[in-house]
Each structure stands twice: as C-alpha cells, then as structure tokens.
Coordinates of C-alpha atoms in Angstrom, one line a residue:
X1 CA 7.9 -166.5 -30.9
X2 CA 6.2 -163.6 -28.9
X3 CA 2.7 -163.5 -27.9
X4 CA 0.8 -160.6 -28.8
X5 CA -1.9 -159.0 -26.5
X6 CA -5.5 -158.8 -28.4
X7 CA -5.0 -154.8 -28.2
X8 CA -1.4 -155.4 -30.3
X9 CA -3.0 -156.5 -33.4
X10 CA -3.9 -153.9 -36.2
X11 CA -7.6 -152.7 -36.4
X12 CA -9.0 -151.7 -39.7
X13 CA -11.5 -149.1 -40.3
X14 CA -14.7 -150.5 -42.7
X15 CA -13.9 -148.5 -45.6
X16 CA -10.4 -150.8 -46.1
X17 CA -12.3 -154.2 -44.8
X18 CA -14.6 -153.5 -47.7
X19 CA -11.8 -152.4 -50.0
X20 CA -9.9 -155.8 -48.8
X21 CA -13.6 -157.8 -49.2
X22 CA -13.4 -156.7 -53.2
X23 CA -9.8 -157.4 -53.7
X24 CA -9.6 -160.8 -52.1
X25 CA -12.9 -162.1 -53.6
X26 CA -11.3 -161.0 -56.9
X27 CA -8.4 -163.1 -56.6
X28 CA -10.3 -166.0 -55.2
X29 CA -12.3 -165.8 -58.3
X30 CA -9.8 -165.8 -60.5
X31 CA -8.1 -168.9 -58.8
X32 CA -11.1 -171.4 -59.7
X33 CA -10.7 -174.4 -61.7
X34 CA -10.8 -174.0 -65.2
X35 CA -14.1 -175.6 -65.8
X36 CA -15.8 -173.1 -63.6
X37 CA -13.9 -170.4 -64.6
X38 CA -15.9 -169.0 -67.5
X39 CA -18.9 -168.8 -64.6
X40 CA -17.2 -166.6 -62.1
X41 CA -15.8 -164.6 -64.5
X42 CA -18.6 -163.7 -65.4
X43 CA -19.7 -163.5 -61.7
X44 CA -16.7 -161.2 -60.7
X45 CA -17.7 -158.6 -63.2
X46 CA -20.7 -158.1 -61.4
X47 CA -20.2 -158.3 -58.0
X48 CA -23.4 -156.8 -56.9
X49 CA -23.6 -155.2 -53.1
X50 CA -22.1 -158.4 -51.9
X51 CA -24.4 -157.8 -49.1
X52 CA -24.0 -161.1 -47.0
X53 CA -20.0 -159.9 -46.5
X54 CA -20.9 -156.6 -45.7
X55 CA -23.7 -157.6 -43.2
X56 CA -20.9 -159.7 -41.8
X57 CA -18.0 -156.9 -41.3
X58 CA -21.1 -154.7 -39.5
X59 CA -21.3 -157.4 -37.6
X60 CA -17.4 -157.8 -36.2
X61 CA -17.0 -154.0 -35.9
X62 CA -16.2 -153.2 -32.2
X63 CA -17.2 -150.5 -30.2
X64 CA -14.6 -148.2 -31.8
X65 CA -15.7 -148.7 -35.2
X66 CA -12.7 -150.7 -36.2
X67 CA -12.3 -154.5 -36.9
X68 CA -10.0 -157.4 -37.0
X69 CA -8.7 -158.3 -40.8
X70 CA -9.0 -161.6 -40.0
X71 CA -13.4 -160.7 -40.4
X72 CA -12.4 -160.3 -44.1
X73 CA -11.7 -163.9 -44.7
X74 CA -14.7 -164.5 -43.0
X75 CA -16.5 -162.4 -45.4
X76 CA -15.2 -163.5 -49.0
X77 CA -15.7 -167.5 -47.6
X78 CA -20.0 -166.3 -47.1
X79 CA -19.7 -164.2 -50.6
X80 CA -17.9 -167.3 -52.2
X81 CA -20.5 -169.7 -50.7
X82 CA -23.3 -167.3 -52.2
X83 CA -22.1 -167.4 -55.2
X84 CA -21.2 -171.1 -56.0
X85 CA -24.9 -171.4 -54.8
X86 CA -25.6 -169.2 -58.2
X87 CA -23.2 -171.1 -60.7
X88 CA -24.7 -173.8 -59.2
X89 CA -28.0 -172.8 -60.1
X90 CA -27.1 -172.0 -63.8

C-alpha cells in the first residue's frame, strides 16, 4: 500500500460537493427501514436549502476554494441528523 501526500488527494470544487450532498442524502434516504420509509420519502421530496450541510462544506473549503470529498459525508450525517429530529417530531 502507498501513502499518499495530503496534496495527492482529489479536491472538489463546491458546486460538485453540493451536487454529491443531494445525491448521497438521496440514497441514504431511500435506504431506511421500512417503517420510516413512508416519512423520508416524503422528506426527500422536499429537501429544502439543506442549510446545516451547506454551512458545513463553506466551512471545509480551503484557501483555494476547493475541498476534501470526504466533507460530504460529513454533511449528509448533519442533514440526516436534522431530519430524523423532524420525523421524530411528527
């Protein structure tokens, strides 16, 4: 196995960490237990400004504007947390 350098890994620019935030929170809400599935489906049709992941990809851009994918995970985990906080709710 090689090592790679921090500089070796691929950057993204916002525009695809957003694109990437969508998709992925798509899938995870599709991939729910049945019993909550009517809920997020419902929930994934109306994803809203999913502000809190956004806020949080601002937050790991570097100095060149770019990111580590790896922030995009971090993302859909805060907009999955938000949002079990609003089926929970209901």
């Amino acid at each position: 196995m090689t090592s790679m350098a921090p500089g070796d890994l691929k950057r993204i620019s916002i525009e695809e960490a957003y694109q990437g935030l969508q998709k992925t929170l798509e899938g995870f809400l599709k991939s729910v237990p049945p019993s909550i599935l009517p809920y997020t489906g419902h929930l994934s049709g109306s994803f809203g400004k999913n502000l809190r992941g956004r806020a949080l990809l601002l937050s790991a851009m570097g100095d060149d504007h770019l990111l580590d994918p790896s922030a995009i995970d971090l993302a859909v985990a805060i907009e999955g947390f938000h949002l079990a906080t609003l089926v929970h709710d209901d």
